[in-house]
Coordinates of C-alpha atoms and ligand atoms in Angstrom, one line a residue:
X214 CA 0.0 0.0 0.0
X215 CA 1.5 3.4 -1.0
X216 CA 2.2 6.0 1.6
X217 CA 0.4 9.3 2.3
X218 CA 2.2 12.5 3.2
X219 CA 0.7 15.3 5.3
X220 CA 2.3 18.6 4.8
X221 CA 1.7 22.2 5.9
X222 CA 1.3 24.7 3.1
X223 CA 2.0 27.9 4.9
X224 CA 4.3 28.9 7.8
X225 CA 3.2 26.2 10.2
X226 CA 0.4 25.9 12.8
X227 CA -2.1 25.1 10.1
X228 CA -3.6 22.5 12.4
X229 CA -1.9 19.5 10.9
X230 CA -2.2 17.5 14.1
X231 CA -5.9 17.4 14.0
X232 CA -5.9 15.9 10.4
X233 CA -3.0 13.6 11.2
X234 CA -5.1 12.4 14.1
X235 CA -8.2 12.0 11.8
X236 CA -6.3 10.1 9.2
X237 CA -4.3 8.1 11.7
X238 CA -7.5 6.2 12.4
X239 CA -7.0 4.3 9.2
X240 CA -3.2 4.1 9.5
X241 CA -0.9 1.3 10.6
X242 CA 2.2 3.5 10.9
X243 CA 2.5 7.3 11.5
X244 CA 6.0 8.5 10.8
X245 CA 7.5 12.0 11.7
X246 CA 10.1 12.8 9.1
X247 CA 11.8 16.1 10.2
X248 CA 11.9 18.8 12.8
X249 CA 12.1 18.3 16.5
X250 CA 10.3 19.7 19.5
X251 CA 10.1 23.0 17.8
X252 CA 6.8 21.6 16.6
X253 CA 3.6 21.5 18.6
X254 CA 0.4 19.7 17.8
X255 CA -2.7 20.1 19.8
X256 CA -5.3 17.4 19.4
X257 CA -8.6 17.5 21.2
X258 CA -10.1 14.1 22.1
X259 CA -13.4 14.1 23.9
X260 CA -12.8 17.7 25.1
X261 CA -9.4 16.8 26.4
X262 CA -6.4 18.6 24.7
X263 CA -3.2 16.7 24.1
X264 CA -0.2 18.8 23.2
X265 CA 2.4 16.8 21.3
X266 CA 5.8 17.9 20.3
X267 CA 7.8 14.9 19.2
X268 CA 5.6 11.9 19.4
X269 CA 3.6 11.4 16.2
X270 CA -0.1 12.0 16.5
X271 CA -0.9 8.4 15.8
X272 CA 0.1 7.5 19.4
X273 CA -3.5 8.3 20.4
X274 CA -4.8 5.2 18.6
X275 CA -4.0 1.9 20.1
X276 CA -3.7 0.2 16.7
X277 CA -1.1 2.6 15.2
X278 CA 2.7 2.4 15.5
X279 CA 4.2 5.9 15.9
X280 CA 7.6 6.2 14.4
X281 CA 10.2 9.0 14.7
X282 CA 12.1 8.9 11.5
X283 CA 15.8 9.5 10.8
X284 CA 15.2 13.1 9.7
X285 CA 14.0 14.2 13.1
X286 CA 16.3 15.8 15.7
X287 CA 15.6 14.3 19.2
X288 CA 16.2 15.7 22.6
X289 CA 15.8 12.4 24.5
X290 CA 14.8 14.1 27.8
X291 CA 12.0 15.9 26.0
X292 CA 10.8 12.7 24.3
X293 CA 10.9 10.7 27.5
X294 CA 9.0 13.5 29.3
X295 CA 6.3 13.5 26.6
X296 CA 6.0 9.8 26.8
X297 CA 5.6 10.0 30.6
X298 CA 3.0 12.7 30.3
X299 CA 1.0 10.6 27.8
X300 CA 1.3 7.5 30.0
X301 CA 0.1 9.4 33.0
X302 CA -3.0 10.3 31.0
X303 CA -3.7 6.7 30.0
X304 CA -2.0 6.7 26.6
X305 CA 0.2 3.7 25.8
X306 CA 3.5 4.8 24.3
X307 CA 5.2 1.4 24.2
X308 CA 4.7 1.0 20.5
X309 CA 6.8 4.1 19.7
X310 CA 9.9 3.4 17.6
X311 CA 12.7 5.9 17.2
X312 CA 15.2 5.8 14.4
X313 CA 18.8 5.1 15.4
X314 CA 19.9 7.4 12.6
X315 CA 18.0 10.4 14.0
X316 CA 20.3 13.1 15.5
X317 CA 20.4 14.1 19.1
X318 CA 19.9 17.5 20.4
X319 CA 22.6 18.2 22.9
X320 CA 22.9 20.8 25.6
X321 CA 25.3 22.9 23.6
X322 CA 22.8 23.2 20.8
X323 CA 20.5 25.2 23.1
X324 CA 23.3 27.5 24.0
X325 CA 24.4 28.0 20.4
X326 CA 20.8 28.7 19.3
X327 CA 20.3 31.2 22.1
X328 CA 23.6 33.0 21.4
X329 CA 23.3 33.0 17.6
X330 CA 20.0 34.7 18.0
X331 CA 21.4 37.2 20.5
X332 CA 24.3 38.0 18.2
X333 CA 22.0 38.5 15.2
X334 CA 20.3 41.4 17.2
X335 CA 17.4 42.9 15.3
X336 CA 18.1 40.5 12.4
X337 CA 17.3 37.5 14.6
X338 CA 15.1 34.7 13.2
X339 CA 12.9 34.3 16.2
X340 CA 13.7 30.6 16.5
X341 CA 12.0 28.5 19.1
X342 CA 15.4 28.3 21.0
X343 CA 15.2 24.5 21.1
X344 CA 18.6 23.9 19.5
X345 CA 17.0 22.8 16.3
X346 CA 19.2 24.8 13.8
X347 CA 22.5 24.0 15.6
X348 CA 21.6 20.2 15.7
X349 CA 21.0 20.2 12.0
X350 CA 24.1 22.2 11.4
X351 CA 26.2 19.6 13.2
X352 CA 24.5 16.8 11.2
X353 CA 25.5 18.5 7.9
X354 CA 29.0 19.2 9.3
X355 CA 29.2 15.5 10.2
X356 CA 30.0 16.1 13.9
X357 CA 26.5 15.3 15.2
X358 CA 25.7 12.5 17.7
X359 CA 23.0 10.1 16.7
X360 CA 20.4 8.3 18.7
X361 CA 22.2 5.0 18.1
X362 CA 25.4 6.4 19.7
X363 CA 23.5 6.2 23.0
X364 CA 23.8 2.5 22.7
X365 CA 27.6 2.5 22.5
X366 CA 29.3 4.3 25.4
X367 CA 32.7 4.4 23.8
X368 CA 31.6 5.9 20.6
X369 CA 29.4 8.4 22.4
X370 CA 32.2 9.6 24.6
X371 CA 34.7 9.8 21.7
X372 CA 32.3 11.9 19.6
X373 CA 31.3 14.1 22.5
X374 CA 34.9 14.8 23.4
X375 CA 35.7 15.9 19.8
X376 CA 32.7 18.1 19.3
X377 CA 32.8 19.6 22.8
X378 CA 36.3 20.9 22.2
X379 CA 35.0 23.0 19.4
X380 CA 31.7 24.0 21.1
X381 CA 33.4 25.0 24.3
X382 CA 35.9 27.2 22.5
X383 CA 33.0 28.8 20.7
X384 CA 30.9 29.3 23.8
X385 CA 33.7 30.7 25.9
X386 CA 35.8 32.6 23.4
X387 CA 33.2 34.0 21.1
X388 CA 30.0 34.1 23.2
X389 CA 31.6 34.6 26.6
X390 CA 29.7 31.8 28.2
X391 CA 30.8 29.1 30.6
X392 CA 32.1 25.9 29.0
X393 CA 30.0 22.8 29.4
X394 CA 31.2 19.8 31.3
X395 CA 31.5 16.8 29.0
X396 CA 31.5 14.3 31.9
X397 CA 28.2 15.7 33.2
X398 CA 26.6 15.5 29.7
X399 CA 27.9 11.9 29.1
X400 CA 26.6 10.8 32.5
X401 CA 23.2 12.3 31.9
X402 CA 22.8 11.0 28.3
X403 CA 24.3 7.6 28.9
X404 CA 23.3 6.7 32.4
X405 CA 20.0 8.5 32.9
X406 CA 18.4 8.8 29.4
X407 CA 19.9 6.0 27.3
X408 CA 18.5 3.0 29.3
X409 CA 15.0 4.5 29.1
X410 CA 15.3 5.3 25.4
X411 CA 17.0 2.0 24.4
X412 CA 13.8 -0.1 24.1
X413 CA 12.3 2.4 21.7
X414 CA 15.3 2.6 19.3
X415 CA 15.0 0.5 16.2
X416 CA 15.4 0.1 12.4
X417 CA 12.6 2.4 11.3
X418 CA 13.6 2.1 7.6
X419 CA 13.1 -1.6 7.7
X420 CA 9.9 -1.3 9.7
X421 CA 8.4 1.2 7.1
X422 CA 9.4 -0.9 4.1
X423 CA 8.0 -4.1 5.7
X424 CA 4.7 -2.3 6.3
X425 CA 4.5 -1.0 2.8
X426 CA 5.3 -4.4 1.3
X427 CA 2.6 -6.0 3.5
X428 CA 0.0 -3.5 2.1
X429 CA -0.3 -1.6 5.4
X430 CA -1.2 2.0 5.6
X431 CA 1.7 4.4 6.2
X432 CA 1.4 8.1 6.9
X433 CA 4.3 10.5 6.8
X434 CA 3.7 13.5 9.1
X435 CA 5.5 16.7 8.5
X436 CA 6.2 19.3 11.1
X437 CA 6.5 23.0 10.5
X438 CA 5.6 23.7 6.8
X439 CA 6.4 24.5 3.2
X440 CA 7.5 28.2 3.8
X441 CA 9.6 27.2 6.8
X442 CA 11.5 24.8 4.5
X443 CA 15.3 25.5 4.5
X444 CA 15.3 25.2 0.6
X445 CA 11.9 26.5 -0.4
X446 CA 10.8 28.7 2.4
X447 CA 11.4 32.4 3.1
X448 CA 15.1 31.9 3.8
X449 CA 16.7 32.8 6.2
X450 CA 13.5 33.0 8.2
X451 CA 13.0 29.2 8.1
X452 CA 13.7 26.1 10.1
X453 CA 16.7 24.0 9.3
X454 CA 15.0 21.0 7.8
X455 CA 12.8 20.1 4.8
X456 CA 9.2 19.9 5.7
X457 CA 8.2 19.7 2.0
X458 CA 6.9 16.4 0.8
X459 CA 10.3 15.5 -0.8
X460 CA 11.7 15.7 2.8
X461 CA 9.4 12.9 3.7
X462 CA 11.4 10.5 1.5
X463 CA 14.7 11.5 2.9
X464 CA 13.5 11.7 6.5
X465 CA 11.9 8.3 6.6
X466 CA 14.0 6.3 4.1
X467 CA 11.6 5.6 1.2
X468 CA 11.7 6.6 -2.4
X469 CA 9.2 8.9 -4.1
X470 CA 7.4 6.0 -5.9
X471 CA 6.2 4.8 -2.5
X472 CA 4.0 7.9 -2.1
X473 CA 0.6 8.1 -3.7
X474 CA -1.1 10.9 -1.9
X475 CA 0.1 14.3 -0.6
X476 CA -2.4 16.1 1.5
X477 CA -1.7 19.8 1.9
X478 CA -3.0 21.4 5.1
X479 CA -4.1 25.0 4.7
X480 CA -5.5 27.2 7.4
X481 CA -8.4 29.3 6.2
X482 CA -6.3 32.4 6.9
X483 CA -2.5 32.6 7.5
X484 CA -0.3 32.9 10.6
X485 CA 3.4 33.0 11.1
X486 CA 5.6 33.0 14.2
X487 CA 8.9 34.7 14.3
X488 CA 10.4 37.1 11.8
X489 CA 10.2 37.2 8.0
X490 CA 8.1 38.5 5.1
X491 CA 4.4 38.1 5.2
X492 CA 2.5 39.8 2.3
X493 CA -1.0 39.4 3.6
X494 CA -0.3 40.3 7.3
X495 CA -3.0 42.3 9.0
X496 CA -2.8 44.5 12.1
X497 CA -5.2 46.2 14.4
X498 CA -8.7 45.0 15.1
X499 CA -8.8 42.4 12.3
X500 CA -5.6 40.9 13.7
X501 CA -6.9 40.8 17.3
X502 CA -10.1 39.1 16.1
X503 CA -8.2 36.4 14.2
X504 CA -5.8 35.8 17.1
X505 CA -8.5 35.7 19.7
X506 CA -10.9 33.5 18.0
X507 CA -8.2 31.3 16.5
X508 CA -6.3 31.0 19.8
X509 CA -3.2 31.9 17.8
X510 CA -0.5 31.5 20.4
X511 CA 2.3 29.0 20.1
X512 CA 1.6 25.6 21.6
X513 CA 5.2 25.5 22.8
X514 CA 6.5 29.0 23.2
X515 CA 3.2 30.8 23.9
X516 CA 4.2 33.5 21.4
X517 CA 1.4 35.4 19.7
X518 CA 1.3 34.5 16.0
X519 CA 1.2 37.1 13.3
X520 CA -2.1 36.8 11.4
X521 CA -3.1 37.6 7.9
X522 CA -5.6 36.8 5.1
X523 CA -5.5 33.7 3.0
X524 CA -2.8 33.9 0.4
X525 CA -3.5 31.9 -2.7
X526 CA -0.2 32.8 -4.3
X527 CA 1.6 30.9 -1.6
X528 CA -0.8 28.1 -1.8
X529 CA -0.5 27.6 -5.6
X530 CA 3.3 27.5 -5.2
X531 CA 3.0 25.1 -2.3
X532 CA 0.9 22.8 -4.5
X533 CA 3.8 22.7 -7.0
X534 CA 6.5 22.3 -4.4
X535 CA 4.8 19.3 -2.7
X536 CA 2.9 17.7 -5.6
X537 CA -0.2 18.1 -3.5
X538 CA -3.0 15.8 -4.5
X539 CA -5.8 17.3 -2.2
X540 CA -6.2 19.9 0.5
X541 CA -7.6 19.9 4.0
X542 CA -8.8 23.4 5.1
X543 CA -8.6 24.1 8.8
X544 CA -10.2 26.6 11.1
X545 CA -12.9 27.8 8.7
X546 CA -15.0 28.5 11.8
X547 CA -12.6 31.3 12.9
X548 CA -13.6 33.3 9.9
X549 CA -17.3 33.1 10.8
X550 CA -17.1 36.5 12.6
X551 CA -16.4 38.6 9.5
X552 CA -19.0 40.2 7.2
X553 CA -16.6 40.2 4.3
X554 CA -13.3 38.4 3.8
X555 CA -10.2 39.2 1.8
X556 CA -8.4 36.5 -0.2
X557 CA -5.1 37.3 -1.9
X558 CA -5.2 36.0 -5.5
X559 CA -2.0 37.6 -6.8
X560 CA 0.8 40.0 -5.9
X561 CA 1.7 43.2 -7.5
X562 CA 5.5 43.7 -7.6
X563 CA 7.4 46.9 -7.1
X564 CA 7.4 47.7 -10.9
X565 CA 3.6 47.0 -11.1
X566 CA 4.2 43.4 -12.4
X567 CA 1.7 40.7 -11.4
X568 CA 2.8 37.5 -9.7
X569 CA 0.5 34.4 -9.6
X570 CA 3.4 32.4 -8.0
X571 CA 5.9 33.2 -5.4
X572 CA 8.6 35.6 -6.8
X573 CA 11.9 33.7 -6.5
X574 CA 13.8 36.8 -5.4
X575 CA 13.3 37.4 -1.7
X576 CA 13.7 41.1 -1.9
X577 CA 10.8 41.3 -4.3
X578 CA 8.7 39.3 -1.9
X579 CA 9.4 41.9 0.8
X580 CA 8.0 44.6 -1.4
X581 CA 5.0 43.0 -3.1
X582 CA 1.4 44.3 -2.5
X583 CA -1.3 41.6 -2.1
X584 CA -4.1 41.9 -4.7
X585 CA -7.3 40.9 -2.9
X586 CA -10.6 39.5 -3.9
X587 CA -13.3 40.4 -1.4
X588 CA -15.8 37.7 -0.7
X589 CA -18.8 37.6 1.5
X590 CA -18.6 36.0 5.0
X591 CA -21.3 33.7 6.4
X592 CA -21.9 34.9 9.9
X593 CA -23.3 31.6 11.1
X594 CA -21.6 29.3 13.5
X595 CA -20.2 26.3 11.7
X596 CA -19.3 24.3 14.7
X597 CA -22.2 21.8 14.3
X598 CA -21.7 21.1 10.6
X599 CA -20.8 17.6 9.7
X600 CA -22.1 17.5 6.1
X601 CA -21.4 19.6 3.1
X602 CA -25.0 20.7 2.9
X603 CA -24.9 22.0 6.4
X604 CA -22.3 24.6 5.5
X605 CA -23.6 28.1 4.6
X606 CA -23.4 28.9 0.9
X607 CA -20.8 31.6 1.4
X608 CA -18.6 29.1 3.4
X609 CA -18.9 26.6 0.6
X610 CA -18.0 29.2 -2.0
X611 CA -14.9 30.1 0.1
X612 CA -13.7 26.5 0.0
X613 CA -14.6 26.2 -3.8
X614 CA -12.5 29.4 -4.4
X615 CA -9.5 27.7 -2.9
X616 CA -10.0 24.6 -5.0
X617 CA -10.5 26.6 -8.2
X618 CA -7.6 28.9 -7.7
X619 CA -5.1 26.1 -6.9
X620 CA -6.4 23.4 -9.2
X621 CA -6.6 20.7 -6.5
X622 CA -9.7 19.4 -4.7
X623 CA -10.4 20.1 -1.1
X624 CA -11.2 16.9 0.8
X625 CA -11.8 18.0 4.3
X626 CA -12.8 21.2 6.1
X627 CA -12.2 21.7 9.8
X628 CA -15.0 23.6 11.5
X629 CA -14.0 23.3 15.2
X630 CA -11.2 21.9 17.3
X631 CA -12.8 18.6 18.3
X632 CA -12.0 15.3 16.6
X633 CA -15.4 15.1 15.0
X634 CA -15.7 18.7 13.9
X635 CA -14.9 18.4 10.2
X636 CA -16.8 18.2 7.0
X637 CA -15.8 15.9 4.1
X638 CA -15.8 18.0 1.0
X639 CA -14.6 15.7 -1.7
X640 CA -16.0 16.1 -5.2
Ligands
LIG3 P1 13.6 26.9 14.7 O1 12.9 25.8 14.0 O2 13.4 26.8 16.2 O3 15.0 27.0 14.3 O4 12.9 28.3 14.3 C1 13.0 28.8 12.9 C2 11.8 29.5 12.5 O5 10.7 28.5 12.3 C3 11.2 30.5 13.5 O6 10.6 31.5 12.8 C4 10.1 29.7 14.2 O7 9.1 30.5 14.8 C5 9.6 28.8 13.1 N1 9.0 27.6 13.6 C6 9.7 26.5 14.0 N2 8.8 25.5 14.4 C7 7.6 26.0 14.1 C8 6.3 25.4 14.2 O8 6.1 24.3 14.6 N3 5.2 26.2 13.9 C9 5.4 27.5 13.4 N4 6.6 28.0 13.3 C10 7.7 27.3 13.6

C-alpha cells in the first residue's frame, strides 16, 4: 500500500495535528520525518487537549505504530518526558519506535541557538530556541551525535569529546559563556536517558518498508511547513530541515514512488511566528479578532502568532513544491465572525508586475502588494456542521474558491477543534 504525506502549506500551525489524528484512524504506521520539539500539535479528544511535540499524533490510537524517522532531531529528555505525560493520561506509548539514525539535540545546541539569535540582534530569526538549527548544522557538518550512539558508550564519549572541544571554544571565546562539562553530559545521556530510550530505538527504515510491502497504511507526518523549509521557504526565516513532501522520503527512508497521496493542510487564513516577510499580514482589530478567535498563540512557546488573510499565491506554489493531491482546510469557523473576507489572488511587484506564483527573489517578496478579492462572510456558527449541505453557501464558496484557484480538490474542512468537527468536502 503506498504512503500518504501530510504537509503544511503555509508557515506552520495550520492545524496538521488534527488531520493527522483524523487520518491516523486508518493508518498502521504514522511517521514523523523532520523537525524536533520546535513543533507543537494540539489534538482535542473528547474535550481533552493533548499537546504533542515529538511523538507522532498516531500515538492516540492503540492500533497505530508511531515512528520517529531518521530526519528528526531528538532531545531524549523531552521525548521521555512527553511519553511520561501521555502514560500518566492513560495513553500507551510502548509502540513508539525511534530511528537510530535520528540526530540528538545536545545541551550545547540550546546554548548556540540562544547565542546566535542574540548576536543577530534585530536580524534575529525568532527561533524556538530549542537547539534545532545547531543540531541540523552539526548533522551537515558531520559532527553530530545520533540516537544509536546512546547504545555505544565508547563511541558516544569519543564523539562528544571531539565536538565539545569546538563547542566550548565557541561558547567561551566567542560568546563569553561558561564551557560545558563533558562528563556531566555523558553521565546524563548515557546513564540516565539511554537506558530508558533504548527499548524504543529501532530500524525504522526496515519497519516502514515491511509495512509498505505488506500492504499496510503508512502516513508520513511533516512538522513546520512549506514556507519554513530550508530550501523552499522564506530563507533565512525558516527552520533548518525540509518539511516539503520531498523531505518525507529523505527523513523516513523511502523513495518517491512509494508515495501516492500528498495532503496539503491549509489554514483558512494565515499565521506565522517569528520574523520574515508576510505579504497578507494584518494589524489592528482584524488581527486581534483572528488571534483571539483562532487562539493563535504558540503551543510550545506561547508566542502570539502574526495573522493575515488567506494567500493563494503561496498556496499555488505550495501545491507545486509538494505535488499536493488534495487539500484539507482548517479553522474555517474562525472566519465566521467577519462580514466580508479578503483573499489574496495575486501579488503586485514593485514595478507593477503581477505574480501568480511566489517571486523567486526574496527582496521582491518583501516589497509585493497583495491583490485581494473580497468575498462575503457567512456569519453563522459552523461548529455543528458535519455534512457539506450544512455549511452556509458563502462558506462553501470560500472553499470552492480555494480549489478553483489552486487546481486541486479540497477533501476536508475543519469547523472546530474537536476530533469530529470536520466536513468531508470531496468532489
Ligand atoms: P527553529 O525551527 O526553532 O530553528 O525556528 C526557525 C523558524 O521557524 C522560526 O521563525 C520559528 O518561529 C519557526 N518555527 C519552528 N517551528 C515551528 C512550528 O512548529 N510552527 C510555526 N513556526 C515554527
